[in-house]
XYZ file of C-alpha atoms in Angstrom:
749
model
C 21.185 14.185 -52.187
C 18.993 11.308 -53.140
C 18.637 10.911 -56.895
C 15.886 9.811 -59.170
C 16.363 6.193 -60.259
C 16.511 6.654 -63.972
C 19.870 5.925 -64.876
C 22.053 7.063 -67.516
C 25.419 7.146 -68.706
C 25.025 11.249 -68.792
C 23.967 11.699 -65.299
C 26.960 12.891 -63.919
C 27.736 15.420 -66.660
C 26.921 19.052 -66.723
C 24.117 19.890 -69.047
C 23.427 23.006 -71.244
C 21.198 24.009 -67.998
C 24.169 24.002 -65.981
C 23.269 21.189 -63.745
C 23.926 17.356 -64.123
C 21.231 15.288 -65.613
C 20.591 13.477 -62.241
C 20.373 16.712 -60.482
C 17.702 17.956 -62.774
C 15.657 14.897 -62.864
C 15.875 14.846 -58.884
C 14.501 18.219 -58.727
C 11.454 17.360 -61.066
C 10.857 14.454 -58.875
C 10.637 16.447 -55.803
C 8.618 18.772 -57.603
C 6.004 16.449 -58.464
C 6.380 14.511 -54.954
C 5.124 18.111 -53.164
C 2.674 18.486 -56.079
C 1.303 14.695 -55.544
C 1.296 15.300 -51.549
C -0.763 18.297 -51.790
C -3.131 16.952 -54.027
C -3.565 13.992 -52.099
C -3.917 15.771 -48.608
C -6.638 18.068 -50.436
C -8.514 14.603 -50.985
C -7.747 13.530 -47.654
C -9.320 16.782 -45.807
C -12.279 16.041 -47.935
C -12.563 12.800 -46.992
C -12.230 13.690 -43.096
C -8.905 11.456 -42.968
C -6.979 14.969 -42.211
C -8.308 17.220 -39.853
C -7.835 20.678 -39.013
C -6.745 23.511 -41.475
C -4.041 22.877 -44.218
C -2.540 25.342 -46.514
C -1.664 23.650 -49.725
C 1.773 24.619 -51.710
C 0.760 23.259 -54.869
C 1.935 25.570 -57.756
C 4.750 27.228 -55.810
C 6.806 24.089 -56.009
C 9.839 25.873 -57.579
C 10.653 28.135 -55.133
C 11.066 25.377 -52.135
C 12.997 23.294 -54.037
C 15.137 25.640 -56.172
C 15.937 27.464 -53.019
C 16.551 24.629 -50.838
C 19.010 23.063 -53.290
C 21.564 25.685 -52.428
C 21.901 25.045 -48.793
C 24.602 23.088 -47.328
C 23.950 20.210 -44.457
C 24.767 23.036 -41.811
C 22.305 25.503 -43.078
C 18.582 25.962 -41.693
C 15.438 27.073 -42.798
C 12.476 29.123 -40.929
C 8.992 28.176 -42.653
C 5.564 29.442 -42.783
C 2.009 27.884 -42.341
C 2.091 27.370 -46.182
C 5.209 24.725 -45.252
C 4.621 21.348 -46.893
C 6.882 22.395 -49.883
C 9.728 23.711 -47.462
C 9.493 20.682 -45.209
C 9.495 18.264 -48.302
C 12.459 19.657 -50.196
C 14.618 20.041 -46.962
C 14.166 16.587 -46.405
C 14.867 15.509 -50.021
C 18.062 17.637 -49.218
C 18.777 15.616 -46.458
C 18.178 11.993 -47.406
C 20.868 10.023 -48.478
C 18.978 6.781 -49.770
C 15.677 6.109 -51.210
C 14.680 4.660 -47.906
C 15.421 7.992 -46.059
C 13.654 9.634 -48.739
C 10.460 7.594 -48.372
C 10.603 7.778 -44.490
C 10.575 11.613 -44.730
C 7.704 11.639 -46.737
C 5.881 8.955 -44.362
C 6.871 11.092 -41.402
C 5.281 14.181 -43.233
C 1.845 12.448 -43.900
C 1.716 10.800 -40.581
C 2.151 14.576 -39.088
C -0.755 15.782 -41.427
C -2.863 12.971 -39.977
C -1.954 13.517 -36.248
C -0.060 10.260 -35.878
C 2.680 9.297 -33.517
C 4.886 8.343 -36.328
C 4.654 11.979 -37.612
C 7.586 14.430 -37.646
C 6.165 15.954 -34.548
C 4.367 13.112 -32.971
C 1.010 14.652 -34.386
C 1.510 17.668 -32.252
C 2.040 20.335 -34.872
C -0.104 18.815 -37.836
C -0.046 21.045 -40.958
C 0.661 24.278 -39.963
C 3.546 23.346 -37.340
C 5.509 20.687 -39.549
C 9.123 20.710 -38.669
C 12.169 18.468 -38.436
C 14.504 20.647 -36.197
C 17.001 17.832 -36.050
C 17.480 18.366 -39.834
C 17.903 22.083 -39.853
C 14.059 22.757 -40.466
C 13.253 25.219 -37.528
C 9.416 24.838 -38.243
C 6.386 26.241 -39.358
C 4.211 28.947 -37.683
C 0.575 29.273 -37.764
C 0.859 32.870 -37.313
C 1.755 34.902 -40.527
C 4.994 36.396 -40.309
C 5.856 34.911 -37.064
C 8.624 32.829 -38.302
C 10.466 35.841 -39.743
C 11.868 36.826 -36.028
C 12.775 33.293 -35.600
C 14.898 32.942 -38.770
C 16.750 36.366 -38.050
C 17.488 34.894 -34.285
C 18.464 31.789 -35.993
C 21.117 33.766 -38.331
C 22.220 35.848 -35.417
C 23.490 32.334 -33.781
C 25.271 31.180 -36.945
C 26.856 34.495 -37.125
C 28.401 34.019 -33.788
C 29.103 30.638 -33.737
C 31.298 31.465 -36.811
C 30.690 27.848 -38.569
C 29.719 29.442 -41.964
C 26.140 28.563 -41.609
C 23.173 30.492 -43.062
C 19.500 30.863 -43.024
C 16.810 30.809 -45.606
C 13.628 32.355 -44.274
C 10.381 31.882 -46.137
C 7.312 33.796 -45.833
C 4.293 34.586 -48.302
C 3.309 38.313 -49.428
C 0.741 38.870 -46.800
C 3.461 38.531 -44.041
C 5.145 41.616 -45.601
C 2.545 44.005 -44.126
C 2.961 42.791 -40.612
C 5.031 44.473 -37.993
C 7.141 41.222 -37.457
C 8.420 41.584 -41.243
C 9.586 45.247 -40.771
C 11.435 44.886 -37.514
C 13.099 41.590 -38.587
C 14.545 42.709 -42.055
C 15.563 45.958 -40.079
C 17.098 43.522 -37.483
C 18.753 41.291 -40.050
C 20.207 44.381 -41.682
C 21.483 46.234 -38.697
C 22.408 43.889 -35.973
C 26.064 43.275 -36.048
C 26.476 45.074 -39.522
C 24.343 42.139 -40.909
C 23.055 38.719 -40.372
C 23.839 35.760 -42.712
C 20.248 35.234 -43.919
C 18.212 35.188 -47.011
C 14.635 36.237 -46.776
C 12.477 34.651 -49.596
C 8.855 36.191 -50.193
C 6.883 33.667 -51.925
C 4.657 36.238 -53.754
C 1.662 34.149 -54.650
C -0.171 37.310 -55.542
C -2.902 37.063 -52.464
C -2.905 37.246 -48.700
C -5.875 35.033 -47.724
C -8.761 36.996 -49.989
C -7.003 40.182 -50.710
C -4.853 41.061 -53.725
C -1.377 42.057 -52.925
C -1.240 44.595 -55.858
C -3.256 43.954 -58.842
C -6.892 42.669 -58.984
C -8.532 40.562 -61.299
C -12.014 41.077 -59.614
C -12.959 44.848 -59.391
C -14.620 44.611 -55.719
C -11.652 42.834 -54.379
C -9.655 44.946 -52.246
C -5.694 45.672 -52.394
C -3.050 44.851 -49.606
C 0.023 47.426 -51.510
C 0.266 50.245 -53.675
C 3.534 48.863 -54.980
C 3.661 45.928 -57.254
C 7.017 44.381 -56.344
C 7.870 43.611 -52.724
C 11.516 43.310 -53.497
C 11.305 47.372 -53.782
C 10.985 47.411 -49.701
C 14.580 45.975 -49.319
C 16.045 49.328 -50.128
C 14.187 50.617 -46.857
C 16.354 48.160 -45.017
C 19.693 48.815 -46.583
C 19.645 45.445 -48.229
C 19.618 44.363 -51.992
C 16.117 43.149 -53.282
C 15.519 40.785 -56.439
C 12.352 39.746 -58.226
C 12.653 36.183 -59.664
C 10.492 33.974 -61.661
C 9.165 31.818 -58.908
C 7.649 29.304 -61.481
C 11.006 28.422 -62.731
C 13.484 26.404 -60.374
C 16.572 27.015 -61.962
C 15.917 30.867 -62.146
C 15.043 30.610 -58.137
C 18.234 28.476 -57.641
C 20.230 31.029 -59.395
C 19.193 33.792 -57.357
C 19.079 32.077 -54.108
C 22.684 30.914 -54.718
C 23.742 34.429 -55.081
C 22.153 35.923 -52.112
C 23.633 32.662 -50.244
C 27.095 33.650 -51.094
C 26.535 36.974 -49.949
C 25.294 35.892 -46.691
C 27.934 32.932 -46.117
C 30.881 35.034 -47.281
C 29.870 38.591 -46.141
C 27.043 38.349 -43.783
C 24.917 40.346 -45.780
C 21.167 39.634 -45.981
C 19.210 39.879 -49.108
C 15.487 39.797 -50.036
C 14.182 37.819 -52.858
C 10.781 37.839 -54.149
C 9.561 34.886 -56.098
C 6.662 35.361 -58.144
C 4.487 32.648 -57.706
C 0.791 31.276 -57.726
C -1.288 28.696 -55.378
C -3.286 26.323 -57.278
C -5.514 26.073 -54.438
C -7.146 28.695 -52.250
C -5.713 30.239 -49.036
C -6.911 26.922 -47.127
C -9.046 23.918 -48.246
C -12.500 25.917 -47.427
C -11.740 29.087 -49.593
C -13.852 29.211 -52.824
C -11.547 31.953 -54.486
C -13.956 34.226 -55.423
C -11.595 37.049 -55.068
C -10.042 35.874 -58.551
C -11.147 34.781 -61.702
C -10.850 30.958 -63.428
C -9.202 32.752 -66.632
C -6.291 34.223 -64.270
C -5.792 30.682 -62.679
C -5.952 29.390 -66.119
C -3.083 31.512 -67.335
C -0.718 30.674 -64.366
C -1.453 27.000 -64.531
C -0.032 27.201 -68.180
C 3.114 28.434 -66.488
C 3.005 25.250 -63.841
C 6.670 24.948 -62.478
C 6.616 20.995 -63.349
C 5.590 21.861 -66.900
C 8.349 24.427 -67.168
C 11.049 22.324 -66.240
C 9.645 19.073 -68.406
C 9.767 21.303 -71.287
C 13.409 22.605 -70.549
C 14.257 18.994 -70.022
C 12.951 17.974 -73.456
C 13.709 20.912 -75.596
C 17.754 20.323 -74.607
C 17.594 16.812 -75.207
C 18.285 15.819 -71.486
C 15.609 13.300 -70.864
C 12.973 11.705 -72.942
C 9.049 11.886 -72.364
C 9.284 8.382 -71.252
C 11.704 9.259 -68.799
C 10.278 12.275 -67.212
C 7.104 10.079 -67.046
C 8.838 7.471 -64.912
C 10.211 10.192 -62.716
C 6.471 11.381 -62.079
C 5.151 7.942 -61.553
C 8.154 7.354 -59.092
C 6.794 10.455 -57.253
C 3.292 9.547 -57.200
C 4.144 5.853 -55.782
C 6.175 7.687 -53.048
C 3.361 9.777 -51.734
C 0.929 6.541 -52.364
C 3.202 4.583 -50.283
C 3.595 7.455 -47.379
C -0.132 7.900 -47.333
C -0.643 4.246 -46.635
C 2.101 4.227 -43.904
C 0.152 7.347 -42.229
C -3.205 5.521 -42.550
C -1.848 2.439 -40.843
C 0.139 4.441 -38.074
C -1.217 4.659 -34.513
C -2.663 8.076 -32.850
C -0.368 9.474 -29.898
C -0.951 7.814 -26.559
C -2.936 10.253 -24.529
C -1.016 9.298 -21.677
C 1.728 11.217 -23.297
C -0.514 14.442 -23.491
C 2.095 16.549 -21.047
C 5.446 15.145 -22.223
C 7.795 17.522 -23.862
C 5.989 20.768 -22.251
C 9.328 21.525 -20.439
C 12.746 20.202 -20.637
C 12.608 17.637 -17.816
C 14.151 18.247 -14.289
C 17.140 16.503 -13.385
C 15.676 15.653 -9.830
C 18.760 14.310 -8.317
C 20.630 17.663 -9.177
C 17.586 19.932 -7.947
C 18.267 18.028 -4.613
C 21.482 18.900 -4.529
C 21.165 22.532 -5.641
C 18.239 23.239 -3.282
C 20.094 21.839 -0.208
C 23.318 23.828 -1.128
C 20.979 27.252 -1.682
C 19.188 26.248 1.690
C 22.766 26.211 3.393
C 23.550 29.617 1.674
C 20.066 31.301 2.591
C 20.446 30.439 6.494
C 23.908 32.854 6.277
C 21.955 35.384 4.798
C 18.633 35.632 5.998
C 19.813 37.048 9.596
C 21.619 39.842 7.239
C 18.614 40.465 5.364
C 16.447 41.028 8.414
C 19.162 43.263 10.138
C 19.272 45.391 7.068
C 15.388 45.427 7.247
C 15.350 46.685 10.550
C 17.652 49.234 10.109
C 15.941 50.727 6.923
C 12.457 50.301 9.023
C 13.975 52.459 11.930
C 15.693 54.935 9.389
C 12.059 55.171 8.197
C 10.216 55.803 11.456
C 7.886 53.003 10.763
C 6.416 54.712 7.875
C 4.074 52.088 6.294
C 4.692 53.254 2.468
C 8.332 52.929 3.506
C 8.558 49.299 3.310
C 11.374 48.571 1.192
C 14.796 47.605 2.880
C 16.589 50.887 1.652
C 19.817 52.046 3.009
C 21.966 54.819 2.830
C 25.764 53.827 1.668
C 27.296 54.248 4.628
C 24.748 52.225 6.733
C 25.199 49.503 4.003
C 29.072 49.435 4.308
C 28.841 49.125 8.244
C 26.733 45.986 7.930
C 29.225 44.690 4.862
C 32.211 45.334 7.088
C 30.263 43.725 10.223
C 29.400 40.423 8.256
C 31.958 40.378 5.758
C 29.773 39.801 2.933
C 28.722 42.498 0.365
C 25.482 44.390 0.769
C 24.568 45.680 -2.628
C 21.457 46.921 -4.654
C 19.009 44.928 -6.289
C 20.191 46.350 -9.630
C 24.066 45.688 -8.952
C 22.880 42.061 -8.428
C 21.206 41.625 -11.709
C 24.431 43.123 -13.275
C 26.827 40.485 -11.507
C 24.544 37.743 -12.306
C 24.784 38.733 -16.064
C 28.156 39.223 -15.632
C 29.183 35.919 -13.954
C 27.148 33.733 -16.278
C 28.836 35.426 -19.461
C 32.163 34.571 -17.998
C 30.952 31.145 -17.441
C 29.408 30.494 -20.629
C 30.320 32.357 -24.158
C 26.838 31.125 -25.693
C 24.899 33.720 -23.036
C 24.439 36.939 -24.870
C 22.407 40.205 -24.156
C 19.898 41.983 -26.636
C 17.346 44.638 -25.991
C 16.754 48.213 -26.431
C 19.259 50.390 -24.601
C 21.244 47.428 -22.929
C 24.797 48.329 -24.151
C 26.107 51.838 -24.074
C 23.398 53.251 -21.978
C 23.459 50.078 -19.777
C 19.861 49.405 -19.601
C 16.970 51.647 -18.568
C 17.197 50.541 -14.962
C 21.143 50.169 -15.194
C 20.535 46.348 -15.184
C 23.101 45.804 -17.702
C 25.773 48.647 -16.877
C 29.519 48.294 -17.865
C 28.649 44.632 -19.480
C 29.318 46.225 -23.093
C 32.766 47.555 -21.889
C 33.664 44.104 -20.312
C 32.167 41.730 -23.456
C 31.753 43.736 -26.515
C 29.075 44.244 -29.190
C 28.932 40.752 -30.014
C 27.836 39.695 -26.583
C 25.638 42.972 -25.457
C 23.706 44.068 -28.548
C 21.622 47.548 -28.770
C 18.782 46.668 -31.364
C 16.158 48.930 -32.414
C 12.881 49.478 -30.690
C 11.160 46.214 -32.094
C 9.993 43.990 -29.164
C 8.215 41.374 -31.435
C 11.934 40.918 -33.193
C 13.782 41.021 -30.165
C 11.561 38.216 -28.270
C 11.396 36.352 -31.500
C 15.305 36.448 -32.384
C 16.030 35.403 -28.660
C 13.856 32.202 -29.411
C 15.496 31.475 -32.777
C 19.151 31.958 -31.661
C 18.278 29.643 -28.634
C 17.078 27.269 -30.915
C 20.487 27.254 -32.755
C 22.449 26.871 -29.502
C 22.752 30.364 -27.738
C 21.387 31.081 -24.399
C 20.272 34.976 -24.981
C 18.634 37.195 -22.767
C 16.671 39.493 -24.242
C 15.418 42.401 -22.306
C 11.850 43.961 -23.103
C 12.362 47.432 -21.310
C 8.692 47.493 -19.675
C 6.281 44.338 -19.079
C 3.797 46.397 -20.747
C 5.667 46.346 -24.173
C 5.725 42.302 -23.781
C 2.058 42.739 -25.183
C 3.691 43.573 -28.386
C 6.019 40.787 -28.521
C 3.267 38.175 -26.956
C 3.218 36.388 -30.134
C 6.843 35.496 -30.296
C 6.862 34.873 -26.672
C 3.676 32.405 -26.702
C 3.538 30.691 -30.169
C 7.467 30.259 -30.510
C 9.578 30.447 -27.443
C 6.675 28.833 -25.250
C 5.307 26.186 -27.702
C 8.162 25.344 -30.025
C 9.437 22.523 -27.883
C 6.016 20.801 -27.520
C 4.770 21.583 -30.865
C 7.589 20.034 -32.402
C 7.455 16.768 -30.636
C 10.153 17.674 -27.954
C 12.839 17.794 -30.402
C 14.004 21.238 -29.584
C 14.946 23.289 -26.708
C 14.671 26.878 -26.320
C 16.771 28.198 -23.479
C 16.186 31.958 -23.423
C 15.359 34.573 -20.977
C 13.275 37.392 -21.107
C 13.899 39.929 -18.646
C 11.172 42.610 -18.120
C 10.000 44.709 -15.456
C 6.695 45.929 -14.043
C 4.921 47.548 -11.238
C 3.774 50.845 -10.001
C 5.713 53.336 -7.722
C 7.196 55.779 -10.317
C 3.861 57.751 -11.630
C 4.438 56.704 -15.022
C 0.609 55.527 -15.653
C -1.264 52.607 -17.477
C 1.377 51.904 -20.445
C 4.483 51.697 -18.017
C 3.216 49.824 -14.805
C 1.488 46.710 -15.348
C 1.922 43.763 -13.503
C 1.042 41.084 -16.313
C 2.557 37.974 -14.587
C -0.544 36.158 -14.410
C -0.810 36.319 -18.431
C 2.367 34.279 -18.635
C 1.407 31.912 -15.933
C -1.517 31.090 -17.929
C 0.992 29.797 -20.772
C 2.437 26.275 -20.734
C 6.168 26.106 -21.778
C 7.031 29.366 -19.847
C 8.548 29.464 -16.521
C 7.962 33.005 -14.746
C 10.307 34.384 -12.029
C 9.797 37.361 -10.014
C 12.723 38.087 -7.323
C 12.142 40.056 -4.209
C 15.479 40.811 -2.711
C 19.003 41.238 -4.205
C 20.084 37.749 -3.077
C 17.054 36.305 -4.951
C 17.358 38.137 -7.963
C 21.144 37.053 -8.495
C 20.627 33.337 -7.722
C 17.321 33.171 -9.796
C 18.637 35.170 -12.882
C 21.648 32.870 -12.827
C 19.538 29.762 -12.567
C 17.277 31.173 -15.218
C 20.182 31.719 -17.484
C 21.441 28.057 -17.248
C 18.173 26.301 -17.377
C 16.744 24.921 -20.847
C 13.384 26.165 -20.542
C 12.408 29.515 -21.660
C 12.066 32.233 -18.535
C 9.912 34.984 -18.086
C 12.205 37.089 -15.660
C 10.289 39.848 -14.221
C 12.032 42.469 -12.176
C 9.944 45.429 -10.209
C 11.041 48.977 -11.266
C 11.060 50.386 -7.511
C 13.173 47.733 -6.094
C 16.098 48.941 -8.521
C 15.640 52.262 -6.292
C 17.914 51.878 -3.802
C 16.835 48.367 -2.504
C 19.744 46.881 -0.586
C 20.654 43.507 0.835
C 23.300 41.034 1.530
C 24.906 38.806 -1.686
C 27.312 36.409 -1.326
C 30.246 36.299 -3.807
C 30.592 32.809 -4.164
C 29.032 30.997 -6.942
C 25.191 30.178 -6.164
C 21.933 29.551 -7.803
C 18.472 29.611 -6.391
C 16.909 26.267 -8.207
C 13.677 27.163 -9.788
C 10.302 26.054 -8.189
C 11.634 26.280 -4.648
C 9.776 28.689 -2.323
C 11.164 30.554 0.687
C 9.607 30.777 4.089
C 11.045 34.471 4.931
C 9.266 34.331 8.350
C 7.877 31.573 9.898
C 4.751 32.049 11.789
C 1.706 29.799 13.058
C -1.628 32.026 12.641
C -1.925 32.792 9.240
C 0.183 32.199 5.918
C 0.911 35.478 3.730
C 2.108 34.446 0.356
C 3.582 37.502 -1.419
C 6.221 38.020 -3.995
C 8.245 40.609 -5.645
C 7.684 44.318 -4.176
C 4.622 43.153 -2.412
C 6.897 40.767 -0.052
C 8.177 43.768 1.741
C 4.950 44.972 2.460
C 3.919 41.516 3.703
C 6.969 41.149 5.781
C 6.522 44.556 7.291
C 2.851 44.083 7.966
C 3.908 40.580 9.947
C 5.882 43.074 12.183
C 2.940 44.846 12.815
C 1.027 41.806 13.242
C 3.310 40.488 16.046
C 2.581 43.732 18.146
C -1.023 42.690 18.102
C 0.060 38.744 19.260
C -0.563 37.410 15.589
C 2.095 35.167 14.271
C 2.308 35.410 10.422
C 4.274 33.145 8.451
C 5.311 34.960 5.064
C 6.304 32.946 2.109
C 7.832 34.084 -1.126
C 7.003 31.585 -3.965
C 10.192 33.110 -5.802
C 8.791 31.450 -9.061
C 5.531 31.601 -9.882
C 5.851 28.804 -12.396
C 7.106 26.262 -11.685
C 5.451 26.744 -8.395
C 6.696 24.941 -5.055
C 3.138 23.972 -4.293
C 4.246 21.545 -1.669
C 5.951 24.608 0.575
C 2.958 26.567 0.199
C 0.418 23.870 0.950
C 2.160 23.082 4.183
C 2.338 26.394 5.156
C -1.513 26.258 4.978
C -1.572 23.266 6.820
C 0.272 24.676 9.376
C -1.663 28.000 9.870
C -5.020 27.088 8.534
C -5.487 30.619 6.859
C -3.972 32.162 3.927
C -3.903 35.679 2.320
C -2.181 36.172 -1.028
C -0.818 39.634 -2.038
C -0.037 40.854 -5.640
C -0.063 44.010 -7.536
C -1.593 42.198 -10.417
C -5.443 42.924 -11.477
C -7.838 41.060 -9.430
C -9.477 38.646 -12.064
C -7.844 35.578 -13.168
C -5.260 36.742 -10.604
C -1.849 35.038 -9.607
C -3.363 34.492 -5.830
C -6.408 32.559 -6.548
C -4.077 30.635 -9.060
C -1.826 29.738 -6.271
C -4.441 28.914 -3.523
C -6.145 26.741 -6.062
C -2.915 24.693 -6.879
C -2.231 24.512 -2.894
C -6.037 23.238 -2.069
C -5.535 20.554 -4.623
C -2.326 19.425 -3.352
C -2.647 15.919 -1.781
C -0.462 15.171 1.239
C 0.890 12.021 2.614
C -2.554 11.041 4.889
C -4.990 11.493 1.835
C -6.230 15.108 2.661
C -5.875 17.999 0.417
C -5.020 21.424 1.205
C -8.395 22.695 1.032
C -8.914 20.127 3.958
C -6.618 22.387 6.198
C -8.297 25.696 5.485
C -10.296 27.126 8.413
C -11.167 30.305 7.094
C -12.010 31.570 3.117
C -8.584 32.772 1.629
C -8.277 36.375 0.973
C -6.839 37.558 -2.264
C -5.215 41.029 -2.125
C -4.325 42.365 -5.362
C -4.341 45.673 -7.695
C -7.483 47.278 -8.284
C -9.613 46.573 -11.101
C -8.781 49.654 -13.004
C -6.127 50.518 -15.324
C -2.842 52.211 -13.298
C -3.331 55.780 -13.039
C -0.595 58.616 -13.042
C -1.296 60.528 -9.951
C 0.637 59.718 -6.978
C -2.167 59.083 -4.463
C -4.653 57.411 -7.037
C -1.220 55.145 -7.803
C -0.801 54.431 -4.282
C -4.339 53.286 -3.973
C -4.514 50.927 -6.657
C -2.262 48.278 -5.161
C -2.549 46.664 -1.628
C -0.826 48.414 1.363
C 0.494 47.398 4.741
C -2.292 48.310 6.572
C -4.672 46.164 3.794
C -2.550 42.948 4.919
C -2.920 43.849 8.578
C -6.431 44.052 8.202
C -6.721 40.894 6.512
C -4.994 38.897 9.021
C -6.866 40.223 11.773
C -10.394 39.560 10.378
C -9.143 36.104 9.481
C -7.720 35.533 12.955
C -10.923 36.850 14.457
C -8.756 39.766 16.288
């Protein structure tokens, strides 16, 4: 810990307050630094030197300084939108010299000014400040959004077994969000408890609404209980209320909770009663509270409380305390000057750090290797498809390559390569990657004993145990966020969201944390997790369990989106997704679990992400289809061949990254394109694929658009919610005949 340079022979002796003089003076200095920082930020906001929103921490300094003083270097914190104090105290904790301390405040101020020298290169700003390299997992601008991340980080620390703990900070407003309830329940129940301390900074107001007590009669009320700590019993954990204006009281309470977390892996909820000097944000006029109330709390200023204790106990003189305050003031003045003189980021770097960079040499090797394996698999896939088509009598509704067990065995014996189901391929991919890498874990609803709603994790609990395959409560936000937090701390989680429809509940975590964290925190972190889910029609389970929402996630920078069509693709793509350092939304189709068969090699193979597959060559029209719709496209291509139309069927396999080159070259060859998707038509996958293909520039200077001989046709789901009734459900997505008719129209047949 960096120490205040107020020398004394007594600095290293334990005082009557239970700490050394040097430590106590350092607490005071850090609180003064935070206060000066916030006051300076307020001025800079009014002057326009700092842009955007800023939620000031002034008045709450004792909580951050007291709590973080307990931590060891291996420990981590998760912060909230009012996070300057947490970042400030964490930086002080890791500073070993005066210069390191100054550098820390320099980077903080530069970040708030949006400068290149900031902690996050100016990308995060006030609400998203982080120093992930020093254990600060970052602030989140969504209230309560950091609590699942902190919980996931605690899961990782427990599984790593290195003794680290997590402090997760949030305000009283967050305690009325779903993320709070889901996360505390998960922290208490998962693996019998996680090493985390949940710290609620109850500054009495969630924006303009009092938490419980009101000083203005017309103000609202957020809760009918006064103490948030009372909620701890609902999750089977201890709760404690502490004076958040007393740094030593906070430290003592957090120290007890940290010991339980570290030694027993038991979470605790600590409620620090505190007060914010400023409003919710710089534009807040604070009309919901009285000036008398503010005055009463300011008389309990945490800086004044500690100063009085040091004076009353004879630990320091007024002159020495003033010197500490002056030192803190100068530190922030220097930081402000540094930030003012720092450059803004180069606009040329705008796209840096959205994704972990691809090793292009390795990608070429992996792509060539997979092409060789695919060449062996493709004829067998075609044989399976032909057998299934013959068995169905060419039924247009039976386009999926389903075989009975005896037929599958005959193909397997003939070619000496396993012919397995789509679901079994997913299970095998999990198993192989879990054997290969101990950091791979699975969590979600029903993934353990039940083996997954569609048996995609069946048998894995027996093989790998409850620390690797974890059943959770029904808590989609906590599941997705915990996967993100665990990934940031070194695991490779595979989180299952049972239906993609339920991903709407967890979308905050998937988008704002899992997808954005790397970019938002300046490229200093990786979030290598897979969110497995499934979607699509075919089981008559209506609008809340049948959607195709892949276009939603294609819209989000920072996410990969993968949708396998065959057992071979499912296994190879899932293995590649688990190994990738970027977050992946891995979407399976529920109907493909129902008996879809195909050859899957036993050798270790992956299908590189971003490599499309020409499933069937052709010359007259390109049909781009994926997942379940691929099989309808291939079936349609057989019918079109009878009509003398040669259709090239291309499966993107991954929608992001998209293999635009392969798609554009196919359009270049045929001059016509049809896209087929189950998703809704507006802002759909098909138009986006064609947009990118049309903008692709070839070696001759032409673009994909230049080679189009006819307007593209976008076949998609209908513009209505998914109905339950089977005839209506059949009508809501493209059919084989729709594809045939579109191709005939394009080719003038």
